[in-house]
Amino acid sequence: MPRPPLLTGPAGPPGPAAPAAADAARSGRTLARYRPRLAALAAGALPVFAFPAPGVAALAWVALVPGLLLMRAAPGAREAAVRGWWFGAGFILTGMSWLTRSIGPGLPLLAVVFGALQAGVGVAAWRLLRPPVTVRRALLAPVVVAAVWLTTEYARSWHALGGPWALLGATQWQHPAVLALASAGGIWLVSAAVVAVNTAVAVALTAVDPRPRAVAALLAAAVLVAGPLLFALRPAPPAAPADGTGPAEVRIALVQPGIVDEPDARFEASARATAALVGRPPVDLVVWGESSTTADLDRDPAALARLRALSAATGAELLAGEDARKADGRISKDAVLVSPGGVVDRYRKIRLVPFGEYIPLRPVLGWVAGVSRAAGENRAPGTDQHLLPAVDRAGRALPIGTLICFESAFPDMARTAARAGARVLVYQSSTSTFQRSWAPEQHVSLAAIRAAETGRPVVQASLTGVSAAFDAQGRELARLGTDGTGALVVRLPLTAPDAATWYDRVGDVVPLTAVLVTAGAAAVAGAGWRRERRERRGPGAAEG
């Protein structure tokens, strides 16, 4: 029997299932695109747990690997850059989460801006770690990826952009053997070593050919032993001679009043802790924390008289932290050296904390002060970094490189003080806004790194903790945590006045070299991209 003819006609409108299928397809593509980006965001948080206060320092040597593998797996350079960006944003969001207290909703914006710097890391990882990984790539990848990472750290370390906080090398602050690298190339060399090992591990995990895996493993091992080997072979900074020309060691009292919000009560708490030193073994210098007085010591004779009396009673000069409105109507933060005779000298803080002590572009970003604890008005910065001419109990010269709080993050400032002849680096700090967060521990760790870089002992006196002291190789000698109050007295062996580390002599050679390597790698990659583009267009294509 013949079949009936098929009925045909113009197609009608699609049924309700068609739009739903299209939407589902689009949703699937969107999810497929954002799933690895969200994974990169989460992977960016992982290295933060190697910093204080979690402090799993060993994690730093492998914590970048998940992020690098996500960047390597991107379908193209553009997506790798985006994943690098998301990784960087996750790193900043987690590592600086405590800033929410001071800048509130500005933190996500900060993460987006600084995260973008890591886009170059994504491209470098994609180009050098994707298959096939050869021996040449196994050698190049740790160098180039470390250089690109270091370039981003160096860029965001510019004080106008916020300063060098959460540099990867800071994760190793409790390991003087690793910090020996800092004495040669600053914190930058420690960061470079950490990134190079992470990249080598990524190569060893993904390369198919055993030769590049072996090369990567050997390279990682060589970098890991470089610091301890340097620590073992290079002598410690020479001790100061006991020849009467200057002290060979000093005793310093670090005064920590604790959480006292009212300015006059804070002054009194510091004064009581200082007065308690009388009758105890003598000290050579008493250091108060940042903002320990709100009196202008040039115009408040009563406050100055109190400090002079404390100096006379203890037999030691006193370094106070002044946070006061000056005669010109502006507020500044000064370190003021006081003797029984009065004010000896003062140093005014040069590099202020963005949003904490001033708001960049206040006409545009001033609204942040209304929704957070950002600075209600801008502090007045100083213009001159110089040593304060302290003396010990015997009247011998004890020039000190005094810097204030946030300035401990800057390697160049500590190096400048060391080259000028500082016998001790002294930091005054106040992290009261960030108590019960990671900030106090992150902050004090920087003092250890500055000690290793400069070969100078370093002390930090904090209003609310952590107050601590480190020897010339970054080893912790004493500390008073955020739950402590009183005066922490520490004996500091001094190094010779003319002692200098390699970093003291050569400065920021490592990050500048990283910038050159990054520029060279970008030029080579750009030339390769143009060559590939010409090949795709074919030999007969006209040049546009």
XYZ file of C-alpha atoms in Angstrom:
544
model
C 0.000 0.000 0.000
C 1.440 3.365 -0.949
C 2.290 5.691 1.902
C 0.279 8.905 2.214
C 2.129 11.983 1.084
C 3.996 13.966 3.729
C 2.389 17.285 4.542
C 4.857 20.103 4.165
C 4.553 23.845 4.556
C 6.244 26.904 5.864
C 7.965 26.401 9.178
C 6.084 27.921 12.063
C 7.609 29.812 14.978
C 9.930 27.786 17.180
C 8.338 26.063 20.056
C 8.902 27.135 23.625
C 11.717 24.597 24.020
C 13.991 26.383 21.520
C 14.606 29.599 23.512
C 15.061 27.544 26.636
C 17.680 25.402 24.909
C 19.478 28.484 23.630
C 19.468 30.048 27.097
C 20.767 26.814 28.579
C 23.554 26.720 26.009
C 24.520 30.300 26.765
C 24.439 29.605 30.499
C 26.630 26.568 29.965
C 29.169 28.582 28.004
C 29.175 31.318 30.651
C 29.641 28.773 33.432
C 32.435 27.054 31.507
C 34.158 30.433 31.097
C 33.826 31.586 34.700
C 34.451 28.320 36.509
C 38.251 28.416 35.919
C 38.295 32.154 36.657
C 36.597 31.598 39.993
C 39.056 28.789 40.645
C 41.896 31.247 39.910
C 40.331 33.731 42.342
C 40.307 31.048 45.039
C 43.834 29.919 44.130
C 45.032 33.494 44.683
C 44.058 33.206 48.343
C 46.243 30.143 48.916
C 49.675 31.891 49.119
C 48.336 34.267 51.769
C 48.310 31.449 54.323
C 52.112 31.408 54.146
C 52.171 34.973 55.562
C 51.641 35.833 59.220
C 49.444 35.230 61.113
C 48.619 31.781 59.626
C 52.366 31.566 59.019
C 52.638 28.284 57.113
C 55.905 29.455 55.557
C 56.671 26.165 53.793
C 53.421 26.513 51.855
C 54.866 29.478 49.968
C 57.136 27.191 47.926
C 54.166 25.408 46.293
C 51.201 27.732 46.890
C 51.376 29.309 43.410
C 51.237 25.973 41.604
C 47.416 25.642 41.393
C 47.146 29.149 39.952
C 49.958 28.537 37.475
C 48.285 25.337 36.278
C 44.996 27.173 35.727
C 46.797 29.828 33.680
C 48.654 27.141 31.735
C 45.364 25.412 30.869
C 43.790 28.551 29.357
C 42.706 28.193 25.690
C 44.663 31.292 24.709
C 46.874 34.108 25.916
C 43.943 36.439 26.501
C 42.139 34.010 28.795
C 45.438 33.274 30.579
C 45.818 36.995 31.259
C 42.279 37.134 32.657
C 42.961 34.181 34.928
C 46.163 35.848 36.097
C 44.115 38.956 36.862
C 41.565 36.984 38.894
C 44.384 35.192 40.718
C 45.938 38.540 41.639
C 42.584 39.884 42.825
C 42.115 36.864 45.085
C 45.595 37.370 46.503
C 44.967 41.031 47.344
C 41.447 40.443 48.688
C 42.680 37.797 51.105
C 46.092 39.174 51.960
C 44.783 42.651 52.744
C 41.326 41.719 54.016
C 42.107 43.525 57.267
C 42.048 46.816 55.324
C 38.253 46.574 55.235
C 38.298 48.348 58.603
C 39.946 51.421 57.144
C 38.819 51.585 53.500
C 35.614 49.551 53.599
C 34.185 49.043 50.089
C 37.412 50.347 48.584
C 39.103 46.951 49.110
C 37.415 45.176 46.117
C 38.385 48.116 43.933
C 41.963 47.840 45.201
C 41.942 44.119 44.432
C 40.707 44.683 40.881
C 43.333 47.352 40.181
C 46.316 45.508 41.658
C 45.065 42.147 40.450
C 45.367 43.421 36.892
C 49.134 43.594 37.358
C 49.207 39.798 37.533
C 47.789 39.443 34.015
C 51.352 39.303 32.718
C 52.077 36.348 34.989
C 49.160 34.541 33.367
C 50.506 35.128 29.872
C 54.037 34.078 30.836
C 52.768 30.877 32.468
C 50.615 30.060 29.431
C 53.386 30.566 26.914
C 56.077 28.669 28.810
C 54.187 25.909 30.650
C 51.722 24.700 27.991
C 52.657 21.555 26.051
C 55.112 20.655 24.829
C 57.404 21.571 27.720
C 60.968 21.241 26.489
C 64.254 21.418 28.352
C 64.644 24.988 27.089
C 61.258 25.948 28.498
C 62.036 24.151 31.747
C 65.031 26.452 32.129
C 63.308 29.611 30.920
C 59.988 29.323 32.744
C 61.243 29.723 36.344
C 63.357 32.706 35.329
C 60.750 34.512 33.219
C 57.720 33.835 35.435
C 59.705 34.943 38.500
C 60.809 38.101 36.655
C 57.246 38.973 35.643
C 55.947 38.347 39.172
C 58.743 40.471 40.625
C 57.975 43.263 38.169
C 54.386 43.366 39.426
C 55.594 43.465 43.047
C 57.979 46.271 42.225
C 55.245 48.224 40.444
C 52.758 48.085 43.292
C 55.548 48.901 45.758
C 55.608 52.498 44.536
C 54.463 54.456 47.571
C 51.887 56.423 45.562
C 50.170 53.109 44.767
C 50.147 51.937 48.351
C 53.597 50.517 49.035
C 55.306 47.122 49.200
C 52.960 45.121 51.393
C 52.461 41.338 51.020
C 55.601 40.750 48.968
C 55.934 36.999 48.591
C 59.438 36.918 50.081
C 58.029 38.161 53.400
C 56.619 34.686 54.005
C 60.154 33.580 54.966
C 60.685 36.143 57.726
C 61.203 33.508 60.429
C 63.932 31.703 58.493
C 67.251 33.606 58.709
C 68.930 31.024 56.484
C 66.532 31.895 53.657
C 66.757 35.605 54.499
C 70.443 35.437 53.657
C 69.178 36.019 50.120
C 67.770 39.352 51.332
C 71.247 40.443 52.413
C 72.350 39.924 48.793
C 69.365 41.199 46.803
C 66.801 42.494 49.259
C 63.345 41.045 49.783
C 63.128 40.973 45.992
C 65.574 38.090 45.709
C 63.607 36.061 48.250
C 60.397 36.655 46.279
C 62.118 35.649 43.054
C 63.381 32.430 44.637
C 59.912 31.493 45.899
C 58.278 32.072 42.500
C 61.055 30.230 40.659
C 60.587 27.141 42.840
C 56.807 27.220 42.352
C 57.252 27.422 38.588
C 59.785 24.598 38.564
C 57.352 22.444 40.538
C 54.635 23.197 37.968
C 57.010 22.088 35.183
C 57.908 18.894 37.047
C 54.211 18.068 37.498
C 53.134 18.661 33.896
C 56.039 17.890 31.575
C 55.698 14.603 29.705
C 59.349 14.212 28.771
C 61.449 13.137 31.785
C 64.325 15.449 30.774
C 62.525 18.748 31.467
C 61.122 17.240 34.657
C 64.643 16.430 35.814
C 65.905 19.892 34.869
C 63.038 21.528 36.800
C 63.664 19.385 39.860
C 67.370 20.211 39.867
C 66.650 23.913 39.427
C 64.161 23.915 42.315
C 66.656 22.127 44.545
C 69.422 24.593 43.636
C 67.235 27.587 44.484
C 66.075 26.023 47.753
C 69.638 25.515 49.007
C 70.958 28.879 47.779
C 69.865 30.826 50.858
C 71.077 28.327 53.478
C 74.335 27.919 51.572
C 74.889 31.682 51.535
C 73.986 31.835 55.235
C 76.542 29.133 56.037
C 79.387 30.419 53.888
C 79.059 34.171 54.310
C 80.146 35.493 57.707
C 77.673 37.390 59.853
C 77.919 41.197 59.818
C 81.049 42.123 61.795
C 80.477 43.024 65.425
C 81.229 46.513 66.633
C 84.676 46.749 68.232
C 84.782 47.424 71.963
C 87.395 50.152 71.569
C 85.610 53.036 73.260
C 84.763 54.868 70.022
C 81.177 53.687 70.214
C 79.038 51.106 71.989
C 79.443 47.436 71.087
C 75.943 46.730 72.379
C 72.985 48.696 73.721
C 69.970 48.049 75.921
C 66.738 49.438 74.541
C 63.356 49.592 76.259
C 60.295 49.304 73.992
C 57.218 50.777 75.669
C 53.811 49.261 74.865
C 50.856 50.820 76.720
C 48.214 48.562 75.147
C 44.784 49.512 73.835
C 44.125 52.927 75.355
C 41.959 55.088 73.117
C 41.978 58.372 75.042
C 45.186 60.321 74.150
C 45.974 61.622 77.656
C 45.429 58.181 79.188
C 47.688 56.659 76.522
C 50.435 59.167 77.386
C 50.062 58.337 81.079
C 50.210 54.589 80.439
C 53.448 55.027 78.480
C 54.849 57.278 81.217
C 54.064 54.708 83.936
C 55.743 51.910 81.973
C 58.804 54.147 81.505
C 58.946 55.168 85.170
C 58.918 51.467 86.115
C 62.357 51.168 84.476
C 63.907 53.220 87.288
C 65.827 50.954 89.653
C 66.138 48.180 87.090
C 69.310 47.514 85.052
C 70.001 50.698 83.079
C 68.988 51.177 79.464
C 70.507 53.338 76.718
C 67.322 54.350 74.878
C 63.593 54.301 75.604
C 61.284 54.036 72.568
C 57.572 54.867 72.658
C 55.177 53.869 69.904
C 53.737 55.908 67.071
C 51.162 58.523 68.180
C 52.067 58.018 71.842
C 51.402 61.729 72.406
C 49.081 64.174 70.694
C 50.873 67.156 72.264
C 52.941 69.428 70.032
C 56.187 69.199 71.996
C 57.352 72.477 70.469
C 54.367 74.299 72.000
C 53.348 72.216 75.028
C 55.892 72.847 77.807
C 54.058 70.638 80.320
C 54.164 67.512 78.118
C 57.793 68.182 77.213
C 58.722 68.680 80.868
C 57.212 65.290 81.678
C 59.301 63.585 78.985
C 62.456 65.398 80.089
C 61.881 64.217 83.655
C 61.414 60.614 82.512
C 64.615 60.826 80.489
C 66.501 62.151 83.502
C 65.051 59.506 85.816
C 65.945 56.587 83.553
C 69.271 58.035 82.463
C 68.386 57.394 78.827
C 67.147 59.492 75.961
C 63.499 58.954 75.066
C 62.049 58.674 71.560
C 58.401 59.731 71.616
C 55.830 59.415 68.842
C 54.110 62.750 68.243
C 50.792 62.929 66.338
C 49.889 66.579 66.752
C 48.425 69.615 65.081
C 51.273 71.980 64.384
C 51.422 75.763 64.366
C 50.473 75.843 60.677
C 47.208 74.034 61.440
C 48.186 70.741 59.826
C 48.659 67.402 61.577
C 51.909 65.494 61.216
C 53.468 62.363 62.676
C 56.937 62.889 64.129
C 59.507 60.845 66.009
C 60.894 63.232 68.646
C 64.161 62.496 70.482
C 64.083 63.976 74.000
C 66.916 64.256 76.523
C 66.903 65.793 80.009
C 67.794 69.058 78.251
C 64.803 69.051 75.864
C 64.114 68.158 72.261
C 67.302 66.942 70.557
C 65.920 66.378 67.052
C 62.847 65.100 65.236
C 61.969 63.109 62.130
C 58.677 63.622 60.317
C 57.018 60.675 58.599
C 57.555 60.912 54.840
C 55.513 58.051 53.401
C 51.986 58.205 54.687
C 49.468 55.362 54.657
C 47.010 55.745 51.758
C 43.484 56.185 53.160
C 44.779 55.694 56.715
C 46.683 59.013 56.886
C 45.637 60.654 53.669
C 43.146 59.988 50.899
C 44.638 60.053 47.401
C 42.654 62.318 45.087
C 40.522 63.408 48.025
C 38.117 65.477 45.848
C 37.258 62.257 43.989
C 37.717 59.566 46.647
C 36.892 61.533 49.764
C 33.569 59.678 50.069
C 35.502 56.696 51.419
C 35.939 58.563 54.721
C 32.164 58.624 55.114
C 31.755 54.842 54.905
C 34.935 53.694 56.660
C 37.631 54.761 59.117
C 39.727 56.408 56.413
C 41.558 59.647 57.222
C 39.210 62.532 57.943
C 41.967 64.927 56.860
C 45.350 64.488 55.238
C 48.454 64.403 57.420
C 51.360 66.639 56.410
C 54.281 64.511 55.126
C 57.916 65.200 55.895
C 60.496 65.853 53.225
C 63.819 64.767 54.723
C 64.998 61.329 55.845
C 67.851 61.667 58.298
C 69.345 59.936 61.324
C 68.576 61.075 64.848
C 71.771 61.786 66.858
C 71.066 59.670 69.935
C 73.748 58.834 72.505
C 74.015 55.931 74.927
C 74.220 56.246 78.722
C 77.954 56.911 78.511
C 77.440 59.730 76.026
C 78.823 57.793 73.059
C 77.258 58.402 69.651
C 74.388 56.069 68.782
C 72.927 57.375 65.500
C 69.566 55.724 64.894
C 67.594 55.342 61.708
C 64.120 56.195 62.938
C 61.158 55.417 60.700
C 57.465 55.368 61.472
C 55.076 52.431 61.133
C 54.216 51.896 57.442
C 57.723 52.990 56.466
C 59.032 49.620 57.666
C 57.581 48.174 54.448
C 60.032 50.102 52.264
C 63.444 48.467 51.685
C 64.932 51.636 50.220
C 64.291 53.679 53.381
C 66.041 51.172 55.651
C 68.908 50.944 53.171
C 69.247 54.743 53.095
C 69.476 54.825 56.889
C 72.063 52.027 56.944
C 74.216 53.727 54.320
C 74.027 56.965 56.319
C 75.579 55.202 59.313
C 72.652 54.091 61.473
C 73.740 51.717 64.244
C 70.155 50.609 64.925
C 66.941 50.849 62.908
C 64.039 51.943 65.107
C 60.403 51.670 64.022
C 57.540 53.277 65.916
C 54.196 51.676 65.209
C 50.495 51.737 65.992
C 48.231 49.027 64.614
C 45.414 49.567 67.112
C 42.869 49.884 64.286
C 43.727 46.368 63.143
C 43.843 44.462 66.428
C 42.659 40.860 66.253
C 43.564 40.719 62.563
C 46.604 39.509 60.630
C 47.976 43.055 60.326
C 50.114 43.281 63.522
C 51.934 40.024 62.768
C 52.394 40.927 59.108
C 53.768 44.289 60.165
C 56.350 43.094 62.673
C 57.633 40.494 60.202
C 58.896 43.337 58.023
C 61.345 44.404 60.734
C 63.084 41.018 60.503
C 63.478 41.425 56.758
C 64.864 44.960 57.066
C 67.433 43.637 59.557
C 68.572 40.894 57.177
C 68.724 43.298 54.247
C 70.817 45.944 55.976
C 72.873 43.925 58.458
C 71.622 46.176 61.261
C 69.701 45.250 64.416
C 66.099 46.434 64.291
C 63.538 47.208 66.997
C 59.857 48.035 66.707
C 57.858 49.687 69.490
C 54.102 49.440 68.999
C 51.339 51.013 71.044
C 49.295 47.839 71.035
C 51.772 45.217 69.794
C 53.614 43.553 68.365
C 56.788 45.125 69.806
C 59.916 43.147 68.963
C 63.673 43.168 68.410
C 65.795 41.402 65.790
C 69.522 40.935 65.396
C 71.515 41.869 62.303
C 70.566 38.613 60.540
C 66.854 38.915 61.194
C 66.685 36.521 64.146
C 64.067 37.458 66.719
C 65.523 38.318 70.124
C 62.418 39.363 72.049
C 58.754 40.203 71.539
C 55.711 41.548 73.353
C 52.493 40.393 71.695
C 49.224 42.213 71.195
C 47.969 40.996 74.586
C 50.938 42.450 76.481
C 51.697 45.812 78.091
C 54.696 47.400 79.775
C 58.317 47.881 78.748
C 60.202 45.199 76.828
C 63.952 45.546 77.481
C 66.300 43.950 74.981
C 70.078 43.797 74.686
C 71.199 44.421 71.108
C 74.674 43.506 69.850
C 75.706 46.168 67.333
C 77.545 45.682 64.072
C 80.562 47.701 63.014
C 79.674 51.235 61.886
C 81.054 50.600 58.403
C 79.467 47.155 57.965
C 77.503 46.817 54.734
C 75.609 43.965 53.100
C 75.606 43.392 49.366
C 72.108 44.855 49.281
C 73.369 47.967 51.072
C 75.957 48.384 48.318
C 74.005 47.513 45.165
C 70.415 48.382 46.042
C 67.497 47.309 43.848
C 69.481 45.538 41.147
C 67.272 42.436 41.373
C 63.900 44.086 40.615
C 65.442 46.281 37.932
C 66.891 43.171 36.294
C 63.449 41.571 36.531
C 61.949 44.554 34.702
C 64.516 44.144 31.906
C 63.855 40.397 31.643
C 60.108 41.044 31.550
C 60.514 43.657 28.818
C 62.704 41.299 26.801
C 60.250 38.423 27.193
C 57.385 40.685 26.139
C 59.323 41.780 23.037
C 60.075 38.177 22.066
C 56.454 37.147 22.659
C 55.210 40.092 20.621
C 57.493 39.208 17.715
C 56.280 35.603 17.854
C 52.640 36.686 17.877
C 53.165 38.906 14.828
C 54.941 36.073 13.014
C 52.112 33.645 13.773
C 49.579 36.197 12.585
C 51.379 36.625 9.257
C 51.543 32.854 8.789
C 47.808 32.509 9.393
C 47.044 35.242 6.866
C 49.172 33.499 4.222
C 52.042 34.724 2.054
C 49.805 36.412 -0.463
C 47.862 38.553 1.985
C 48.260 42.276 1.616
C 49.735 44.183 4.505
C 47.263 46.536 6.127
